[in-house]
Amino acid sequence: MTVKELYEKLDLKQLVEGDFSREVTGGYTGDLLSWVMARLPADAAWFTVMGNVNAIAVASLADAACIVLTDNAGLDEDARQRAEQQEIIVLSSEKNSYELGARLAELLKE
């Protein structure tokens, strides 16, 4: 599945552009950045409420496919600028991380 397909099928909003043809091979849910940094798989969609520059750094280090901010969590301006510079796609949803992660798991099985 590509980021574009994820964006469309989960009805997400785009906050920061990037390569929507990038493959998404899994997902990860977490908000404790040190924990996520040690466990976030490359090419995963990361579901979180953390919309700050530290989250962008974690996504970059882990080579995440994208960040999906859940529960209508905001993206601060410094994080938006850093995400653009590092070409980290940031998406948003009003749904929670559990709902989105469960739906992604279903989609990846198809």
mmCIF file of N, CA, C and O in Angstrom:
data_model
loop_
_atom_site.group_PDB
_atom_site.id
_atom_site.type_symbol
_atom_site.label_atom_id
_atom_site.label_comp_id
_atom_site.label_asym_id
_atom_site.label_seq_id
_atom_site.Cartn_x
_atom_site.Cartn_y
_atom_site.Cartn_z
ATOM 1 N N MET A 1 0.836 -1.164 0.000
ATOM 2 C CA MET A 1 0.000 0.000 0.000
ATOM 3 C C MET A 1 0.888 1.236 0.000
ATOM 4 O O MET A 1 1.925 1.248 0.659
ATOM 5 N N THR A 2 0.483 2.255 -0.725
ATOM 6 C CA THR A 2 1.245 3.505 -0.752
ATOM 7 C C THR A 2 0.673 4.486 0.265
ATOM 8 O O THR A 2 -0.454 4.308 0.757
ATOM 9 N N VAL A 3 1.415 5.537 0.540
ATOM 10 C CA VAL A 3 0.918 6.592 1.425
ATOM 11 C C VAL A 3 -0.347 7.199 0.825
ATOM 12 O O VAL A 3 -1.301 7.499 1.545
ATOM 13 N N LYS A 4 -0.383 7.346 -0.485
ATOM 14 C CA LYS A 4 -1.574 7.906 -1.132
ATOM 15 C C LYS A 4 -2.795 7.028 -0.866
ATOM 16 O O LYS A 4 -3.875 7.530 -0.548
ATOM 17 N N GLU A 5 -2.639 5.721 -0.984
ATOM 18 C CA GLU A 5 -3.750 4.807 -0.712
ATOM 19 C C GLU A 5 -4.176 4.884 0.754
ATOM 20 O O GLU A 5 -5.369 4.885 1.067
ATOM 21 N N LEU A 6 -3.208 4.959 1.656
ATOM 22 C CA LEU A 6 -3.493 5.112 3.078
ATOM 23 C C LEU A 6 -4.283 6.395 3.313
ATOM 24 O O LEU A 6 -5.312 6.397 3.993
ATOM 25 N N TYR A 7 -3.829 7.477 2.728
ATOM 26 C CA TYR A 7 -4.464 8.795 2.834
ATOM 27 C C TYR A 7 -5.922 8.729 2.374
ATOM 28 O O TYR A 7 -6.820 9.228 3.059
ATOM 29 N N GLU A 8 -6.142 8.093 1.254
ATOM 30 C CA GLU A 8 -7.490 8.013 0.690
ATOM 31 C C GLU A 8 -8.385 7.059 1.481
ATOM 32 O O GLU A 8 -9.517 7.391 1.813
ATOM 33 N N LYS A 9 -7.899 5.877 1.797
ATOM 34 C CA LYS A 9 -8.731 4.849 2.428
ATOM 35 C C LYS A 9 -9.044 5.158 3.891
ATOM 36 O O LYS A 9 -10.068 4.723 4.409
ATOM 37 N N LEU A 10 -8.169 5.899 4.558
ATOM 38 C CA LEU A 10 -8.429 6.278 5.953
ATOM 39 C C LEU A 10 -9.045 7.666 6.054
ATOM 40 O O LEU A 10 -9.274 8.165 7.154
ATOM 41 N N ASP A 11 -9.288 8.301 4.901
ATOM 42 C CA ASP A 11 -9.896 9.637 4.843
ATOM 43 C C ASP A 11 -9.125 10.638 5.706
ATOM 44 O O ASP A 11 -9.684 11.285 6.598
ATOM 45 N N LEU A 12 -7.826 10.735 5.437
ATOM 46 C CA LEU A 12 -6.949 11.597 6.214
ATOM 47 C C LEU A 12 -6.828 12.982 5.584
ATOM 48 O O LEU A 12 -7.114 13.158 4.403
ATOM 49 N N LYS A 13 -6.379 13.926 6.379
ATOM 50 C CA LYS A 13 -6.081 15.271 5.896
ATOM 51 C C LYS A 13 -4.572 15.388 5.741
ATOM 52 O O LYS A 13 -3.815 14.844 6.548
ATOM 53 N N GLN A 14 -4.142 16.128 4.751
ATOM 54 C CA GLN A 14 -2.709 16.315 4.509
ATOM 55 C C GLN A 14 -2.248 17.607 5.170
ATOM 56 O O GLN A 14 -2.793 18.670 4.902
ATOM 57 N N LEU A 15 -1.238 17.496 6.028
ATOM 58 C CA LEU A 15 -0.665 18.673 6.685
ATOM 59 C C LEU A 15 0.683 19.047 6.089
ATOM 60 O O LEU A 15 1.023 20.222 6.025
ATOM 61 N N VAL A 16 1.461 18.035 5.698
ATOM 62 C CA VAL A 16 2.773 18.262 5.059
ATOM 63 C C VAL A 16 2.894 17.304 3.888
ATOM 64 O O VAL A 16 2.674 16.102 4.041
ATOM 65 N N GLU A 17 3.226 17.850 2.739
ATOM 66 C CA GLU A 17 3.362 17.057 1.513
ATOM 67 C C GLU A 17 4.631 16.228 1.525
ATOM 68 O O GLU A 17 5.538 16.465 2.309
ATOM 69 N N GLY A 18 4.673 15.283 0.606
ATOM 70 C CA GLY A 18 5.850 14.442 0.441
ATOM 71 C C GLY A 18 5.611 13.457 -0.669
ATOM 72 O O GLY A 18 4.707 13.632 -1.490
ATOM 73 N N ASP A 19 6.392 12.407 -0.689
ATOM 74 C CA ASP A 19 6.306 11.379 -1.724
ATOM 75 C C ASP A 19 5.175 10.412 -1.396
ATOM 76 O O ASP A 19 5.354 9.467 -0.642
ATOM 77 N N PHE A 20 4.013 10.657 -1.983
ATOM 78 C CA PHE A 20 2.843 9.841 -1.701
ATOM 79 C C PHE A 20 2.913 8.467 -2.361
ATOM 80 O O PHE A 20 2.062 7.628 -2.129
ATOM 81 N N SER A 21 3.937 8.230 -3.163
ATOM 82 C CA SER A 21 4.101 6.903 -3.763
ATOM 83 C C SER A 21 4.911 5.971 -2.849
ATOM 84 O O SER A 21 5.076 4.799 -3.147
ATOM 85 N N ARG A 22 5.367 6.480 -1.733
ATOM 86 C CA ARG A 22 6.144 5.675 -0.790
ATOM 87 C C ARG A 22 5.307 4.536 -0.242
ATOM 88 O O ARG A 22 4.133 4.693 0.078
ATOM 89 N N GLU A 23 5.916 3.371 -0.123
ATOM 90 C CA GLU A 23 5.235 2.183 0.380
ATOM 91 C C GLU A 23 5.071 2.250 1.902
ATOM 92 O O GLU A 23 5.978 2.672 2.614
ATOM 93 N N VAL A 24 3.922 1.807 2.354
ATOM 94 C CA VAL A 24 3.633 1.632 3.778
ATOM 95 C C VAL A 24 3.531 0.131 4.008
ATOM 96 O O VAL A 24 2.667 -0.532 3.449
ATOM 97 N N THR A 25 4.428 -0.398 4.810
ATOM 98 C CA THR A 25 4.454 -1.851 5.028
ATOM 99 C C THR A 25 3.913 -2.270 6.387
ATOM 100 O O THR A 25 3.803 -3.457 6.670
ATOM 101 N N GLY A 26 3.591 -1.297 7.222
ATOM 102 C CA GLY A 26 3.076 -1.604 8.547
ATOM 103 C C GLY A 26 2.685 -0.335 9.263
ATOM 104 O O GLY A 26 2.680 0.748 8.684
ATOM 105 N N GLY A 27 2.372 -0.475 10.529
ATOM 106 C CA GLY A 27 1.993 0.676 11.329
ATOM 107 C C GLY A 27 2.561 0.567 12.724
ATOM 108 O O GLY A 27 2.989 -0.510 13.155
ATOM 109 N N TYR A 28 2.551 1.687 13.429
ATOM 110 C CA TYR A 28 2.989 1.699 14.815
ATOM 111 C C TYR A 28 2.214 2.791 15.531
ATOM 112 O O TYR A 28 1.991 3.875 14.982
ATOM 113 N N THR A 29 1.802 2.507 16.759
ATOM 114 C CA THR A 29 1.074 3.468 17.578
ATOM 115 C C THR A 29 1.858 3.724 18.846
ATOM 116 O O THR A 29 2.247 2.767 19.525
ATOM 117 N N GLY A 30 2.104 4.986 19.132
ATOM 118 C CA GLY A 30 2.808 5.321 20.364
ATOM 119 C C GLY A 30 3.056 6.807 20.477
ATOM 120 O O GLY A 30 3.176 7.504 19.470
ATOM 121 N N ASP A 31 3.142 7.277 21.727
ATOM 122 C CA ASP A 31 3.348 8.694 21.999
ATOM 123 C C ASP A 31 4.579 8.986 22.856
ATOM 124 O O ASP A 31 4.982 10.126 22.976
ATOM 125 N N LEU A 32 5.159 7.962 23.442
ATOM 126 C CA LEU A 32 6.369 8.146 24.241
ATOM 127 C C LEU A 32 7.553 8.064 23.283
ATOM 128 O O LEU A 32 7.900 6.982 22.798
ATOM 129 N N LEU A 33 8.135 9.218 22.974
ATOM 130 C CA LEU A 33 9.090 9.294 21.866
ATOM 131 C C LEU A 33 10.296 8.381 22.023
ATOM 132 O O LEU A 33 10.733 7.773 21.044
ATOM 133 N N SER A 34 10.840 8.254 23.201
ATOM 134 C CA SER A 34 11.999 7.379 23.368
ATOM 135 C C SER A 34 11.616 5.926 23.091
ATOM 136 O O SER A 34 12.396 5.167 22.506
ATOM 137 N N TRP A 35 10.416 5.541 23.471
ATOM 138 C CA TRP A 35 9.926 4.191 23.231
ATOM 139 C C TRP A 35 9.724 3.971 21.732
ATOM 140 O O TRP A 35 10.145 2.964 21.175
ATOM 141 N N VAL A 36 9.078 4.930 21.091
ATOM 142 C CA VAL A 36 8.814 4.838 19.655
ATOM 143 C C VAL A 36 10.118 4.807 18.871
ATOM 144 O O VAL A 36 10.271 4.037 17.921
ATOM 145 N N MET A 37 11.074 5.615 19.267
ATOM 146 C CA MET A 37 12.350 5.693 18.552
ATOM 147 C C MET A 37 13.037 4.329 18.499
ATOM 148 O O MET A 37 13.656 3.973 17.505
ATOM 149 N N ALA A 38 12.884 3.548 19.533
ATOM 150 C CA ALA A 38 13.527 2.234 19.590
ATOM 151 C C ALA A 38 12.734 1.151 18.866
ATOM 152 O O ALA A 38 13.268 0.078 18.596
ATOM 153 N N ARG A 39 11.469 1.444 18.506
ATOM 154 C CA ARG A 39 10.612 0.385 17.982
ATOM 155 C C ARG A 39 9.909 0.668 16.661
ATOM 156 O O ARG A 39 9.385 -0.253 16.044
ATOM 157 N N LEU A 40 9.858 1.907 16.241
ATOM 158 C CA LEU A 40 9.148 2.274 15.012
ATOM 159 C C LEU A 40 9.847 1.668 13.797
ATOM 160 O O LEU A 40 10.995 1.979 13.506
ATOM 161 N N PRO A 41 9.167 0.762 13.079
ATOM 162 C CA PRO A 41 9.805 0.137 11.910
ATOM 163 C C PRO A 41 9.914 1.110 10.736
ATOM 164 O O PRO A 41 9.074 1.993 10.569
ATOM 165 N N ALA A 42 10.929 0.920 9.931
ATOM 166 C CA ALA A 42 11.041 1.686 8.683
ATOM 167 C C ALA A 42 9.819 1.377 7.830
ATOM 168 O O ALA A 42 9.261 0.275 7.891
ATOM 169 N N ASP A 43 9.396 2.353 7.065
ATOM 170 C CA ASP A 43 8.267 2.240 6.130
ATOM 171 C C ASP A 43 6.921 2.053 6.819
ATOM 172 O O ASP A 43 5.948 1.646 6.183
ATOM 173 N N ALA A 44 6.826 2.367 8.103
ATOM 174 C CA ALA A 44 5.562 2.253 8.827
ATOM 175 C C ALA A 44 4.849 3.599 8.853
ATOM 176 O O ALA A 44 5.476 4.661 8.800
ATOM 177 N N ALA A 45 3.535 3.543 8.965
ATOM 178 C CA ALA A 45 2.726 4.721 9.273
ATOM 179 C C ALA A 45 2.697 4.819 10.793
ATOM 180 O O ALA A 45 2.342 3.853 11.475
ATOM 181 N N TRP A 46 3.090 5.958 11.324
ATOM 182 C CA TRP A 46 3.157 6.141 12.767
ATOM 183 C C TRP A 46 1.947 6.941 13.220
ATOM 184 O O TRP A 46 1.773 8.089 12.825
ATOM 185 N N PHE A 47 1.106 6.343 14.076
ATOM 186 C CA PHE A 47 -0.075 6.994 14.626
ATOM 187 C C PHE A 47 0.268 7.550 15.995
ATOM 188 O O PHE A 47 0.659 6.803 16.898
ATOM 189 N N THR A 48 0.101 8.871 16.153
ATOM 190 C CA THR A 48 0.504 9.540 17.384
ATOM 191 C C THR A 48 -0.254 10.850 17.562
ATOM 192 O O THR A 48 -0.867 11.344 16.612
ATOM 193 N N VAL A 49 -0.184 11.399 18.761
ATOM 194 C CA VAL A 49 -0.715 12.739 19.012
ATOM 195 C C VAL A 49 0.421 13.759 19.135
ATOM 196 O O VAL A 49 0.182 14.930 19.393
ATOM 197 N N MET A 50 1.640 13.309 18.923
ATOM 198 C CA MET A 50 2.809 14.175 19.104
ATOM 199 C C MET A 50 3.101 14.959 17.817
ATOM 200 O O MET A 50 3.622 14.400 16.862
ATOM 201 N N GLY A 51 2.775 16.228 17.820
ATOM 202 C CA GLY A 51 2.980 17.063 16.645
ATOM 203 C C GLY A 51 4.056 18.103 16.841
ATOM 204 O O GLY A 51 3.881 19.274 16.495
ATOM 205 N N ASN A 52 5.188 17.681 17.380
ATOM 206 C CA ASN A 52 6.280 18.623 17.628
ATOM 207 C C ASN A 52 7.550 18.216 16.868
ATOM 208 O O ASN A 52 7.580 17.177 16.214
ATOM 209 N N VAL A 53 8.588 19.036 16.954
ATOM 210 C CA VAL A 53 9.815 18.769 16.196
ATOM 211 C C VAL A 53 10.490 17.475 16.628
ATOM 212 O O VAL A 53 11.141 16.819 15.811
ATOM 213 N N ASN A 54 10.324 17.087 17.877
ATOM 214 C CA ASN A 54 10.926 15.826 18.323
ATOM 215 C C ASN A 54 10.298 14.632 17.619
ATOM 216 O O ASN A 54 10.981 13.662 17.300
ATOM 217 N N ALA A 55 8.994 14.689 17.367
ATOM 218 C CA ALA A 55 8.330 13.617 16.625
ATOM 219 C C ALA A 55 8.852 13.551 15.195
ATOM 220 O O ALA A 55 9.046 12.463 14.651
ATOM 221 N N ILE A 56 9.114 14.682 14.601
ATOM 222 C CA ILE A 56 9.661 14.710 13.241
ATOM 223 C C ILE A 56 11.038 14.056 13.240
ATOM 224 O O ILE A 56 11.366 13.272 12.344
ATOM 225 N N ALA A 57 11.840 14.349 14.255
ATOM 226 C CA ALA A 57 13.170 13.745 14.359
ATOM 227 C C ALA A 57 13.083 12.224 14.497
ATOM 228 O O ALA A 57 13.839 11.491 13.845
ATOM 229 N N VAL A 58 12.151 11.743 15.307
ATOM 230 C CA VAL A 58 11.989 10.297 15.491
ATOM 231 C C VAL A 58 11.569 9.651 14.174
ATOM 232 O O VAL A 58 12.108 8.611 13.780
ATOM 233 N N ALA A 59 10.613 10.245 13.476
ATOM 234 C CA ALA A 59 10.163 9.700 12.191
ATOM 235 C C ALA A 59 11.296 9.657 11.187
ATOM 236 O O ALA A 59 11.439 8.696 10.425
ATOM 237 N N SER A 60 12.132 10.676 11.192
ATOM 238 C CA SER A 60 13.265 10.724 10.276
ATOM 239 C C SER A 60 14.291 9.641 10.613
ATOM 240 O O SER A 60 14.751 8.919 9.727
ATOM 241 N N LEU A 61 14.638 9.516 11.887
ATOM 242 C CA LEU A 61 15.612 8.512 12.312
ATOM 243 C C LEU A 61 15.144 7.097 12.001
ATOM 244 O O LEU A 61 15.935 6.248 11.595
ATOM 245 N N ALA A 62 13.853 6.852 12.182
ATOM 246 C CA ALA A 62 13.307 5.517 11.960
ATOM 247 C C ALA A 62 12.966 5.266 10.496
ATOM 248 O O ALA A 62 12.668 4.140 10.126
ATOM 249 N N ASP A 63 12.991 6.308 9.679
ATOM 250 C CA ASP A 63 12.618 6.226 8.260
ATOM 251 C C ASP A 63 11.166 5.773 8.103
ATOM 252 O O ASP A 63 10.845 4.904 7.298
ATOM 253 N N ALA A 64 10.286 6.393 8.900
ATOM 254 C CA ALA A 64 8.853 6.109 8.816
ATOM 255 C C ALA A 64 8.309 6.584 7.472
ATOM 256 O O ALA A 64 8.800 7.556 6.898
ATOM 257 N N ALA A 65 7.286 5.896 6.986
ATOM 258 C CA ALA A 65 6.650 6.300 5.732
ATOM 259 C C ALA A 65 5.902 7.609 5.913
ATOM 260 O O ALA A 65 5.867 8.450 5.005
ATOM 261 N N CYS A 66 5.288 7.797 7.078
ATOM 262 C CA CYS A 66 4.547 9.028 7.366
ATOM 263 C C CYS A 66 4.182 9.065 8.840
ATOM 264 O O CYS A 66 4.272 8.057 9.540
ATOM 265 N N ILE A 67 3.761 10.236 9.269
ATOM 266 C CA ILE A 67 3.191 10.426 10.597
ATOM 267 C C ILE A 67 1.714 10.721 10.396
ATOM 268 O O ILE A 67 1.351 11.528 9.528
ATOM 269 N N VAL A 68 0.870 10.079 11.187
ATOM 270 C CA VAL A 68 -0.558 10.387 11.182
ATOM 271 C C VAL A 68 -0.905 10.900 12.575
ATOM 272 O O VAL A 68 -0.844 10.152 13.555
ATOM 273 N N LEU A 69 -1.233 12.186 12.650
ATOM 274 C CA LEU A 69 -1.640 12.774 13.917
ATOM 275 C C LEU A 69 -3.095 12.404 14.158
ATOM 276 O O LEU A 69 -3.960 12.645 13.312
ATOM 277 N N THR A 70 -3.370 11.800 15.296
ATOM 278 C CA THR A 70 -4.698 11.279 15.602
ATOM 279 C C THR A 70 -5.433 12.183 16.582
ATOM 280 O O THR A 70 -4.836 13.096 17.165
ATOM 281 N N ASP A 71 -6.727 11.929 16.761
ATOM 282 C CA ASP A 71 -7.543 12.685 17.719
ATOM 283 C C ASP A 71 -7.495 14.194 17.473
ATOM 284 O O ASP A 71 -7.536 14.979 18.410
ATOM 285 N N ASN A 72 -7.365 14.585 16.205
ATOM 286 C CA ASN A 72 -7.274 16.011 15.838
ATOM 287 C C ASN A 72 -6.102 16.722 16.507
ATOM 288 O O ASN A 72 -6.153 17.930 16.739
ATOM 289 N N ALA A 73 -5.057 15.996 16.822
ATOM 290 C CA ALA A 73 -3.868 16.614 17.420
ATOM 291 C C ALA A 73 -3.259 17.593 16.426
ATOM 292 O O ALA A 73 -3.270 17.369 15.217
ATOM 293 N N GLY A 74 -2.730 18.679 16.932
ATOM 294 C CA GLY A 74 -2.165 19.714 16.082
ATOM 295 C C GLY A 74 -0.697 19.483 15.766
ATOM 296 O O GLY A 74 0.000 18.742 16.449
ATOM 297 N N LEU A 75 -0.275 20.144 14.710
ATOM 298 C CA LEU A 75 1.135 20.148 14.299
ATOM 299 C C LEU A 75 1.649 21.557 14.515
ATOM 300 O O LEU A 75 1.133 22.501 13.900
ATOM 301 N N ASP A 76 2.642 21.724 15.389
ATOM 302 C CA ASP A 76 3.123 23.088 15.615
ATOM 303 C C ASP A 76 3.942 23.572 14.418
ATOM 304 O O ASP A 76 4.387 22.779 13.586
ATOM 305 N N GLU A 77 4.102 24.870 14.318
ATOM 306 C CA GLU A 77 4.726 25.478 13.138
ATOM 307 C C GLU A 77 6.182 25.044 12.964
ATOM 308 O O GLU A 77 6.620 24.778 11.841
ATOM 309 N N ASP A 78 6.935 24.959 14.037
ATOM 310 C CA ASP A 78 8.325 24.494 13.930
ATOM 311 C C ASP A 78 8.378 23.072 13.381
ATOM 312 O O ASP A 78 9.228 22.745 12.549
ATOM 313 N N ALA A 79 7.463 22.229 13.836
ATOM 314 C CA ALA A 79 7.413 20.845 13.358
ATOM 315 C C ALA A 79 7.029 20.805 11.884
ATOM 316 O O ALA A 79 7.592 20.020 11.116
ATOM 317 N N ARG A 80 6.075 21.623 11.482
ATOM 318 C CA ARG A 80 5.675 21.662 10.076
ATOM 319 C C ARG A 80 6.854 22.036 9.190
ATOM 320 O O ARG A 80 7.119 21.392 8.174
ATOM 321 N N GLN A 81 7.597 23.059 9.589
ATOM 322 C CA GLN A 81 8.758 23.491 8.807
ATOM 323 C C GLN A 81 9.825 22.401 8.753
ATOM 324 O O GLN A 81 10.399 22.135 7.698
ATOM 325 N N ARG A 82 10.095 21.758 9.871
ATOM 326 C CA ARG A 82 11.097 20.691 9.919
ATOM 327 C C ARG A 82 10.657 19.508 9.056
ATOM 328 O O ARG A 82 11.450 18.905 8.346
ATOM 329 N N ALA A 83 9.376 19.163 9.114
ATOM 330 C CA ALA A 83 8.851 18.056 8.301
ATOM 331 C C ALA A 83 9.011 18.375 6.813
ATOM 332 O O ALA A 83 9.382 17.491 6.031
ATOM 333 N N GLU A 84 8.736 19.600 6.418
ATOM 334 C CA GLU A 84 8.918 19.992 5.014
ATOM 335 C C GLU A 84 10.382 19.872 4.607
ATOM 336 O O GLU A 84 10.693 19.357 3.539
ATOM 337 N N GLN A 85 11.279 20.348 5.454
ATOM 338 C CA GLN A 85 12.711 20.281 5.160
ATOM 339 C C GLN A 85 13.189 18.842 5.020
ATOM 340 O O GLN A 85 14.004 18.529 4.162
ATOM 341 N N GLN A 86 12.690 17.968 5.869
ATOM 342 C CA GLN A 86 13.144 16.578 5.884
ATOM 343 C C GLN A 86 12.248 15.655 5.054
ATOM 344 O O GLN A 86 12.453 14.445 5.057
ATOM 345 N N GLU A 87 11.265 16.252 4.386
ATOM 346 C CA GLU A 87 10.342 15.509 3.522
ATOM 347 C C GLU A 87 9.645 14.375 4.264
ATOM 348 O O GLU A 87 9.546 13.250 3.785
ATOM 349 N N ILE A 88 9.140 14.697 5.451
ATOM 350 C CA ILE A 88 8.353 13.766 6.253
ATOM 351 C C ILE A 88 6.880 14.100 6.015
ATOM 352 O O ILE A 88 6.442 15.212 6.309
ATOM 353 N N ILE A 89 6.129 13.162 5.489
ATOM 354 C CA ILE A 89 4.703 13.376 5.256
ATOM 355 C C ILE A 89 3.987 13.356 6.601
ATOM 356 O O ILE A 89 4.187 12.443 7.402
ATOM 357 N N VAL A 90 3.143 14.374 6.821
ATOM 358 C CA VAL A 90 2.343 14.419 8.034
ATOM 359 C C VAL A 90 0.877 14.515 7.624
ATOM 360 O O VAL A 90 0.494 15.397 6.857
ATOM 361 N N LEU A 91 0.097 13.582 8.143
ATOM 362 C CA LEU A 91 -1.328 13.504 7.867
ATOM 363 C C LEU A 91 -2.078 13.652 9.185
ATOM 364 O O LEU A 91 -1.471 13.586 10.254
ATOM 365 N N SER A 92 -3.395 13.826 9.107
ATOM 366 C CA SER A 92 -4.173 14.056 10.314
ATOM 367 C C SER A 92 -5.530 13.378 10.213
ATOM 368 O O SER A 92 -6.069 13.196 9.121
ATOM 369 N N SER A 93 -6.087 13.031 11.388
ATOM 370 C CA SER A 93 -7.414 12.432 11.455
ATOM 371 C C SER A 93 -8.079 12.801 12.770
ATOM 372 O O SER A 93 -7.408 13.007 13.780
ATOM 373 N N GLU A 94 -9.402 12.826 12.743
ATOM 374 C CA GLU A 94 -10.150 13.017 13.988
ATOM 375 C C GLU A 94 -10.288 11.704 14.745
ATOM 376 O O GLU A 94 -10.591 11.692 15.925
ATOM 377 N N LYS A 95 -10.037 10.587 14.066
ATOM 378 C CA LYS A 95 -10.143 9.276 14.710
ATOM 379 C C LYS A 95 -8.949 9.039 15.632
ATOM 380 O O LYS A 95 -7.906 9.668 15.498
ATOM 381 N N ASN A 96 -9.107 8.056 16.534
ATOM 382 C CA ASN A 96 -8.008 7.780 17.459
ATOM 383 C C ASN A 96 -7.027 6.762 16.868
ATOM 384 O O ASN A 96 -7.298 6.139 15.841
ATOM 385 N N SER A 97 -5.917 6.603 17.529
ATOM 386 C CA SER A 97 -4.846 5.734 17.032
ATOM 387 C C SER A 97 -5.289 4.279 16.924
ATOM 388 O O SER A 97 -4.909 3.577 15.985
ATOM 389 N N TYR A 98 -6.093 3.821 17.862
ATOM 390 C CA TYR A 98 -6.568 2.445 17.825
ATOM 391 C C TYR A 98 -7.398 2.188 16.568
ATOM 392 O O TYR A 98 -7.174 1.203 15.860
ATOM 393 N N GLU A 99 -8.370 3.061 16.314
ATOM 394 C CA GLU A 99 -9.237 2.887 15.144
ATOM 395 C C GLU A 99 -8.426 2.875 13.851
ATOM 396 O O GLU A 99 -8.641 2.033 12.975
ATOM 397 N N LEU A 100 -7.508 3.808 13.733
ATOM 398 C CA LEU A 100 -6.719 3.916 12.514
ATOM 399 C C LEU A 100 -5.769 2.740 12.351
ATOM 400 O O LEU A 100 -5.606 2.209 11.251
ATOM 401 N N GLY A 101 -5.139 2.328 13.439
ATOM 402 C CA GLY A 101 -4.239 1.186 13.373
ATOM 403 C C GLY A 101 -4.964 -0.094 13.009
ATOM 404 O O GLY A 101 -4.481 -0.906 12.198
ATOM 405 N N ALA A 102 -6.150 -0.286 13.579
ATOM 406 C CA ALA A 102 -6.947 -1.478 13.256
ATOM 407 C C ALA A 102 -7.348 -1.470 11.793
ATOM 408 O O ALA A 102 -7.276 -2.512 11.110
ATOM 409 N N ARG A 103 -7.735 -0.324 11.291
ATOM 410 C CA ARG A 103 -8.134 -0.220 9.876
ATOM 411 C C ARG A 103 -6.938 -0.472 8.963
ATOM 412 O O ARG A 103 -7.050 -1.159 7.947
ATOM 413 N N LEU A 104 -5.773 0.068 9.317
ATOM 414 C CA LEU A 104 -4.562 -0.174 8.518
ATOM 415 C C LEU A 104 -4.246 -1.666 8.485
ATOM 416 O O LEU A 104 -3.907 -2.206 7.432
ATOM 417 N N ALA A 105 -4.356 -2.337 9.609
ATOM 418 C CA ALA A 105 -4.090 -3.778 9.665
ATOM 419 C C ALA A 105 -5.016 -4.523 8.708
ATOM 420 O O ALA A 105 -4.577 -5.421 7.984
ATOM 421 N N GLU A 106 -6.284 -4.152 8.668
ATOM 422 C CA GLU A 106 -7.233 -4.760 7.736
ATOM 423 C C GLU A 106 -6.809 -4.527 6.285
ATOM 424 O O GLU A 106 -6.836 -5.429 5.466
ATOM 425 N N LEU A 107 -6.452 -3.282 6.001
ATOM 426 C CA LEU A 107 -6.086 -2.923 4.627
ATOM 427 C C LEU A 107 -4.831 -3.667 4.149
ATOM 428 O O LEU A 107 -4.736 -4.068 2.997
ATOM 429 N N LEU A 108 -3.884 -3.846 5.055
ATOM 430 C CA LEU A 108 -2.641 -4.539 4.675
ATOM 431 C C LEU A 108 -2.856 -6.028 4.445
ATOM 432 O O LEU A 108 -2.065 -6.665 3.760
ATOM 433 N N LYS A 109 -3.929 -6.581 5.003
ATOM 434 C CA LYS A 109 -4.251 -7.993 4.796
ATOM 435 C C LYS A 109 -4.918 -8.221 3.445
ATOM 436 O O LYS A 109 -4.923 -9.336 2.944
ATOM 437 N N GLU A 110 -5.527 -7.167 2.884
ATOM 438 C CA GLU A 110 -6.256 -7.304 1.605
ATOM 439 C C GLU A 110 -5.329 -7.566 0.453
ATOM 440 O O GLU A 110 -4.210 -7.236 0.401
#
